[in-house]
Amino acid sequence: MPVLEQLIESGFTLLLIFDEPALFLLFVLKGAIIGKIFPTSLLLPGYLIAISASSRLIAISILVASFGYVTGQLIIYHISNSRGIDAINALPNVSVSDEQIMKAEYYFQQYSGIGIFVTNLAPFVGSFIMIPAGMTSYPITRTTFYALTSTVLNYIIIVLISFESIELLGIL
């Protein structure tokens, strides 16, 4: 079994056993770059489909995942604010390339808070913008607002597309 498939299966098993606490933890790791390898865009809707989640549970799960992801991002913000980029690279399973930093710095310098909002809508970009945001001491309330609103929107879109695709295929 390929490594990615094993990782998806392990993450999915954790979700089925521990529900929202595991969901929160997986998304904290994802937001903190440590768990970037977790395909959370697949795990969240897959988990919701597997448990036949009600509308209420879907909303709760989206909020739990969003708060988890943003918590992880705020960890990156805090580490880069207090210790710099070297401390980020010292995290387990984290390697931030110069190209990723340059992109994040560019988006942050050009767009600041709106850059945080937009990059959280794109895969693999959102957490990296927290590095220049933290290093420049961008206001934490604005950082949190932009990150949380875009993350909630992102997960709503992902879940809607997943559920609509499955319904369209006649699987559910």
PDB file of C-alpha atoms in Angstrom:
ATOM      1  CA  MET A   1       0.000   0.000   0.000  1.00  0.00           C
ATOM      2  CA  PRO A   2       1.504   3.398  -0.978  1.00  0.00           C
ATOM      3  CA  VAL A   3       2.495   5.749   1.826  1.00  0.00           C
ATOM      4  CA  LEU A   4      -0.134   8.383   0.980  1.00  0.00           C
ATOM      5  CA  GLU A   5      -2.865   5.762   0.956  1.00  0.00           C
ATOM      6  CA  GLN A   6      -1.686   4.470   4.361  1.00  0.00           C
ATOM      7  CA  LEU A   7      -1.652   8.015   5.689  1.00  0.00           C
ATOM      8  CA  ILE A   8      -5.191   8.654   4.483  1.00  0.00           C
ATOM      9  CA  GLU A   9      -6.361   5.373   5.980  1.00  0.00           C
ATOM     10  CA  SER A  10      -4.658   6.117   9.325  1.00  0.00           C
ATOM     11  CA  GLY A  11      -6.101   9.632   9.492  1.00  0.00           C
ATOM     12  CA  PHE A  12      -9.519   8.354   8.535  1.00  0.00           C
ATOM     13  CA  THR A  13      -9.369   5.627  11.205  1.00  0.00           C
ATOM     14  CA  LEU A  14      -8.456   8.224  13.835  1.00  0.00           C
ATOM     15  CA  LEU A  15     -11.428  10.324  12.769  1.00  0.00           C
ATOM     16  CA  LEU A  16     -13.830   7.397  12.985  1.00  0.00           C
ATOM     17  CA  ILE A  17     -12.592   6.429  16.448  1.00  0.00           C
ATOM     18  CA  PHE A  18     -12.102   9.844  18.067  1.00  0.00           C
ATOM     19  CA  ASP A  19     -14.428  12.093  16.018  1.00  0.00           C
ATOM     20  CA  GLU A  20     -14.085  15.862  16.562  1.00  0.00           C
ATOM     21  CA  PRO A  21     -11.007  15.757  18.864  1.00  0.00           C
ATOM     22  CA  ALA A  22      -9.102  13.863  16.146  1.00  0.00           C
ATOM     23  CA  LEU A  23     -10.495  16.222  13.516  1.00  0.00           C
ATOM     24  CA  PHE A  24      -9.234  19.199  15.508  1.00  0.00           C
ATOM     25  CA  LEU A  25      -5.796  17.633  16.041  1.00  0.00           C
ATOM     26  CA  LEU A  26      -5.317  16.642  12.391  1.00  0.00           C
ATOM     27  CA  PHE A  27      -6.194  20.145  11.275  1.00  0.00           C
ATOM     28  CA  VAL A  28      -3.938  21.775  13.890  1.00  0.00           C
ATOM     29  CA  LEU A  29      -1.072  19.692  12.509  1.00  0.00           C
ATOM     30  CA  LYS A  30      -2.028  20.672   8.968  1.00  0.00           C
ATOM     31  CA  GLY A  31      -2.171  24.370   9.847  1.00  0.00           C
ATOM     32  CA  ALA A  32       1.158  24.161  11.672  1.00  0.00           C
ATOM     33  CA  ILE A  33       2.779  22.745   8.503  1.00  0.00           C
ATOM     34  CA  ILE A  34       3.765  19.592  10.445  1.00  0.00           C
ATOM     35  CA  GLY A  35       0.854  17.678   8.913  1.00  0.00           C
ATOM     36  CA  LYS A  36       0.960  19.174   5.416  1.00  0.00           C
ATOM     37  CA  ILE A  37       1.095  15.667   4.035  1.00  0.00           C
ATOM     38  CA  PHE A  38      -2.410  14.909   5.398  1.00  0.00           C
ATOM     39  CA  PRO A  39      -4.933  15.352   2.586  1.00  0.00           C
ATOM     40  CA  THR A  40      -7.421  17.133   4.825  1.00  0.00           C
ATOM     41  CA  SER A  41      -9.463  18.243   1.825  1.00  0.00           C
ATOM     42  CA  LEU A  42     -10.233  14.554   1.311  1.00  0.00           C
ATOM     43  CA  LEU A  43     -10.413  13.543   4.961  1.00  0.00           C
ATOM     44  CA  LEU A  44     -13.020  16.113   6.006  1.00  0.00           C
ATOM     45  CA  PRO A  45     -15.676  15.306   3.395  1.00  0.00           C
ATOM     46  CA  GLY A  46     -14.793  11.596   3.485  1.00  0.00           C
ATOM     47  CA  TYR A  47     -15.307  11.513   7.229  1.00  0.00           C
ATOM     48  CA  LEU A  48     -18.628  13.373   6.963  1.00  0.00           C
ATOM     49  CA  ILE A  49     -19.853  11.005   4.261  1.00  0.00           C
ATOM     50  CA  ALA A  50     -18.692   7.906   6.147  1.00  0.00           C
ATOM     51  CA  ILE A  51     -20.612   8.825   9.289  1.00  0.00           C
ATOM     52  CA  SER A  52     -23.675  10.028   7.351  1.00  0.00           C
ATOM     53  CA  ALA A  53     -23.383  13.355   9.127  1.00  0.00           C
ATOM     54  CA  SER A  54     -26.458  15.458   9.701  1.00  0.00           C
ATOM     55  CA  SER A  55     -26.468  19.095   8.625  1.00  0.00           C
ATOM     56  CA  ARG A  56     -25.768  20.099  12.217  1.00  0.00           C
ATOM     57  CA  LEU A  57     -22.779  17.740  12.488  1.00  0.00           C
ATOM     58  CA  ILE A  58     -21.459  18.940   9.124  1.00  0.00           C
ATOM     59  CA  ALA A  59     -21.538  22.540  10.386  1.00  0.00           C
ATOM     60  CA  ILE A  60     -19.873  21.570  13.669  1.00  0.00           C
ATOM     61  CA  SER A  61     -17.197  19.559  11.867  1.00  0.00           C
ATOM     62  CA  ILE A  62     -16.432  22.429   9.487  1.00  0.00           C
ATOM     63  CA  LEU A  63     -16.039  24.762  12.469  1.00  0.00           C
ATOM     64  CA  VAL A  64     -13.874  22.262  14.383  1.00  0.00           C
ATOM     65  CA  ALA A  65     -11.640  21.718  11.339  1.00  0.00           C
ATOM     66  CA  SER A  66     -11.435  25.470  10.692  1.00  0.00           C
ATOM     67  CA  PHE A  67     -10.545  26.329  14.290  1.00  0.00           C
ATOM     68  CA  GLY A  68      -7.983  23.521  14.281  1.00  0.00           C
ATOM     69  CA  TYR A  69      -6.353  24.702  11.063  1.00  0.00           C
ATOM     70  CA  VAL A  70      -6.221  28.324  12.187  1.00  0.00           C
ATOM     71  CA  THR A  71      -4.853  27.277  15.593  1.00  0.00           C
ATOM     72  CA  GLY A  72      -2.026  25.538  13.749  1.00  0.00           C
ATOM     73  CA  GLN A  73      -1.470  28.626  11.623  1.00  0.00           C
ATOM     74  CA  LEU A  74      -1.335  30.816  14.724  1.00  0.00           C
ATOM     75  CA  ILE A  75       1.329  28.504  16.145  1.00  0.00           C
ATOM     76  CA  ILE A  76       3.394  29.200  13.002  1.00  0.00           C
ATOM     77  CA  TYR A  77       2.654  32.936  13.376  1.00  0.00           C
ATOM     78  CA  HIS A  78       3.809  32.902  17.011  1.00  0.00           C
ATOM     79  CA  ILE A  79       6.962  30.860  16.349  1.00  0.00           C
ATOM     80  CA  SER A  80       8.003  33.071  13.433  1.00  0.00           C
ATOM     81  CA  ASN A  81       7.184  36.187  15.464  1.00  0.00           C
ATOM     82  CA  SER A  82       9.233  35.148  18.472  1.00  0.00           C
ATOM     83  CA  ARG A  83      12.001  33.004  16.951  1.00  0.00           C
ATOM     84  CA  GLY A  84      12.085  33.481  13.174  1.00  0.00           C
ATOM     85  CA  ILE A  85      12.234  31.169  10.186  1.00  0.00           C
ATOM     86  CA  ASP A  86      14.935  28.899  11.620  1.00  0.00           C
ATOM     87  CA  ALA A  87      12.570  27.855  14.409  1.00  0.00           C
ATOM     88  CA  ILE A  88       9.932  26.944  11.806  1.00  0.00           C
ATOM     89  CA  ASN A  89      12.409  24.760   9.938  1.00  0.00           C
ATOM     90  CA  ALA A  90      13.333  23.081  13.244  1.00  0.00           C
ATOM     91  CA  LEU A  91       9.778  21.725  13.639  1.00  0.00           C
ATOM     92  CA  PRO A  92       9.423  17.973  13.037  1.00  0.00           C
ATOM     93  CA  ASN A  93       8.630  17.012   9.439  1.00  0.00           C
ATOM     94  CA  VAL A  94       8.778  20.640   8.340  1.00  0.00           C
ATOM     95  CA  SER A  95      10.942  21.974   5.583  1.00  0.00           C
ATOM     96  CA  VAL A  96      10.094  25.337   4.146  1.00  0.00           C
ATOM     97  CA  SER A  97      11.840  26.053   0.873  1.00  0.00           C
ATOM     98  CA  ASP A  98      13.203  29.441  -0.095  1.00  0.00           C
ATOM     99  CA  GLU A  99      10.669  29.474  -2.931  1.00  0.00           C
ATOM    100  CA  GLN A 100       7.768  28.970  -0.499  1.00  0.00           C
ATOM    101  CA  ILE A 101       9.055  31.755   1.742  1.00  0.00           C
ATOM    102  CA  MET A 102       9.555  34.089  -1.216  1.00  0.00           C
ATOM    103  CA  LYS A 103       5.995  33.441  -2.451  1.00  0.00           C
ATOM    104  CA  ALA A 104       4.565  33.950   1.027  1.00  0.00           C
ATOM    105  CA  GLU A 105       6.540  37.159   1.539  1.00  0.00           C
ATOM    106  CA  TYR A 106       5.463  38.446  -1.864  1.00  0.00           C
ATOM    107  CA  TYR A 107       1.762  37.802  -1.201  1.00  0.00           C
ATOM    108  CA  PHE A 108       1.993  39.230   2.279  1.00  0.00           C
ATOM    109  CA  GLN A 109       3.892  42.379   1.213  1.00  0.00           C
ATOM    110  CA  GLN A 110       1.537  42.958  -1.698  1.00  0.00           C
ATOM    111  CA  TYR A 111      -1.766  42.198  -0.016  1.00  0.00           C
ATOM    112  CA  SER A 112      -1.235  41.792   3.784  1.00  0.00           C
ATOM    113  CA  GLY A 113      -4.539  40.652   5.353  1.00  0.00           C
ATOM    114  CA  ILE A 114      -6.273  40.030   2.048  1.00  0.00           C
ATOM    115  CA  GLY A 115      -3.241  37.902   1.138  1.00  0.00           C
ATOM    116  CA  ILE A 116      -3.897  35.785   4.233  1.00  0.00           C
ATOM    117  CA  PHE A 117      -7.534  35.423   3.185  1.00  0.00           C
ATOM    118  CA  VAL A 118      -6.760  34.454  -0.414  1.00  0.00           C
ATOM    119  CA  THR A 119      -3.886  32.081   0.333  1.00  0.00           C
ATOM    120  CA  ASN A 120      -6.053  30.155   2.793  1.00  0.00           C
ATOM    121  CA  LEU A 121      -8.339  29.357  -0.114  1.00  0.00           C
ATOM    122  CA  ALA A 122      -5.465  27.793  -2.085  1.00  0.00           C
ATOM    123  CA  PRO A 123      -3.998  24.387  -1.210  1.00  0.00           C
ATOM    124  CA  PHE A 124      -0.548  24.303   0.419  1.00  0.00           C
ATOM    125  CA  VAL A 125      -0.142  28.077   0.653  1.00  0.00           C
ATOM    126  CA  GLY A 126      -2.095  29.371   3.654  1.00  0.00           C
ATOM    127  CA  SER A 127       0.204  28.417   6.496  1.00  0.00           C
ATOM    128  CA  PHE A 128       3.316  29.754   4.814  1.00  0.00           C
ATOM    129  CA  ILE A 129       1.978  33.310   4.746  1.00  0.00           C
ATOM    130  CA  MET A 130       1.859  33.167   8.543  1.00  0.00           C
ATOM    131  CA  ILE A 131       5.656  33.267   8.576  1.00  0.00           C
ATOM    132  CA  PRO A 132       6.004  36.811   7.170  1.00  0.00           C
ATOM    133  CA  ALA A 133       2.841  37.859   9.057  1.00  0.00           C
ATOM    134  CA  GLY A 134       4.467  36.761  12.307  1.00  0.00           C
ATOM    135  CA  MET A 135       7.882  38.156  11.465  1.00  0.00           C
ATOM    136  CA  THR A 136       6.374  41.585  10.761  1.00  0.00           C
ATOM    137  CA  SER A 137       4.086  41.416  13.819  1.00  0.00           C
ATOM    138  CA  TYR A 138       0.971  41.887  11.707  1.00  0.00           C
ATOM    139  CA  PRO A 139      -1.911  42.394  14.172  1.00  0.00           C
ATOM    140  CA  ILE A 140      -3.019  39.026  15.557  1.00  0.00           C
ATOM    141  CA  THR A 141      -6.712  39.966  15.549  1.00  0.00           C
ATOM    142  CA  ARG A 142      -6.613  40.755  11.830  1.00  0.00           C
ATOM    143  CA  THR A 143      -4.525  37.677  11.139  1.00  0.00           C
ATOM    144  CA  THR A 144      -7.039  35.500  12.982  1.00  0.00           C
ATOM    145  CA  PHE A 145     -10.036  37.154  11.307  1.00  0.00           C
ATOM    146  CA  TYR A 146      -8.698  36.737   7.763  1.00  0.00           C
ATOM    147  CA  ALA A 147      -7.457  33.204   8.388  1.00  0.00           C
ATOM    148  CA  LEU A 148     -10.641  31.996  10.076  1.00  0.00           C
ATOM    149  CA  THR A 149     -13.133  33.510   7.639  1.00  0.00           C
ATOM    150  CA  SER A 150     -11.304  32.166   4.596  1.00  0.00           C
ATOM    151  CA  THR A 151     -10.751  28.753   6.161  1.00  0.00           C
ATOM    152  CA  VAL A 152     -14.429  28.356   7.051  1.00  0.00           C
ATOM    153  CA  LEU A 153     -15.359  29.427   3.520  1.00  0.00           C
ATOM    154  CA  ASN A 154     -12.807  27.025   2.032  1.00  0.00           C
ATOM    155  CA  TYR A 155     -14.093  24.031   3.987  1.00  0.00           C
ATOM    156  CA  ILE A 156     -17.717  24.876   3.224  1.00  0.00           C
ATOM    157  CA  ILE A 157     -16.842  24.913  -0.487  1.00  0.00           C
ATOM    158  CA  ILE A 158     -14.889  21.640  -0.257  1.00  0.00           C
ATOM    159  CA  VAL A 159     -17.714  19.876   1.575  1.00  0.00           C
ATOM    160  CA  LEU A 160     -20.390  21.252  -0.754  1.00  0.00           C
ATOM    161  CA  ILE A 161     -18.483  20.211  -3.859  1.00  0.00           C
ATOM    162  CA  SER A 162     -17.861  16.749  -2.411  1.00  0.00           C
ATOM    163  CA  PHE A 163     -21.466  16.190  -1.412  1.00  0.00           C
ATOM    164  CA  GLU A 164     -22.806  17.578  -4.692  1.00  0.00           C
ATOM    165  CA  SER A 165     -20.399  15.400  -6.698  1.00  0.00           C
ATOM    166  CA  ILE A 166     -21.437  12.288  -4.827  1.00  0.00           C
ATOM    167  CA  GLU A 167     -25.106  13.147  -5.163  1.00  0.00           C
ATOM    168  CA  LEU A 168     -24.621  13.796  -8.864  1.00  0.00           C
ATOM    169  CA  LEU A 169     -23.029  10.383  -9.251  1.00  0.00           C
ATOM    170  CA  GLY A 170     -25.963   8.837  -7.395  1.00  0.00           C
ATOM    171  CA  ILE A 171     -23.794   7.244  -4.717  1.00  0.00           C
ATOM    172  CA  LEU A 172     -25.720   8.613  -1.733  1.00  0.00           C
TER     173      LEU A 172
END
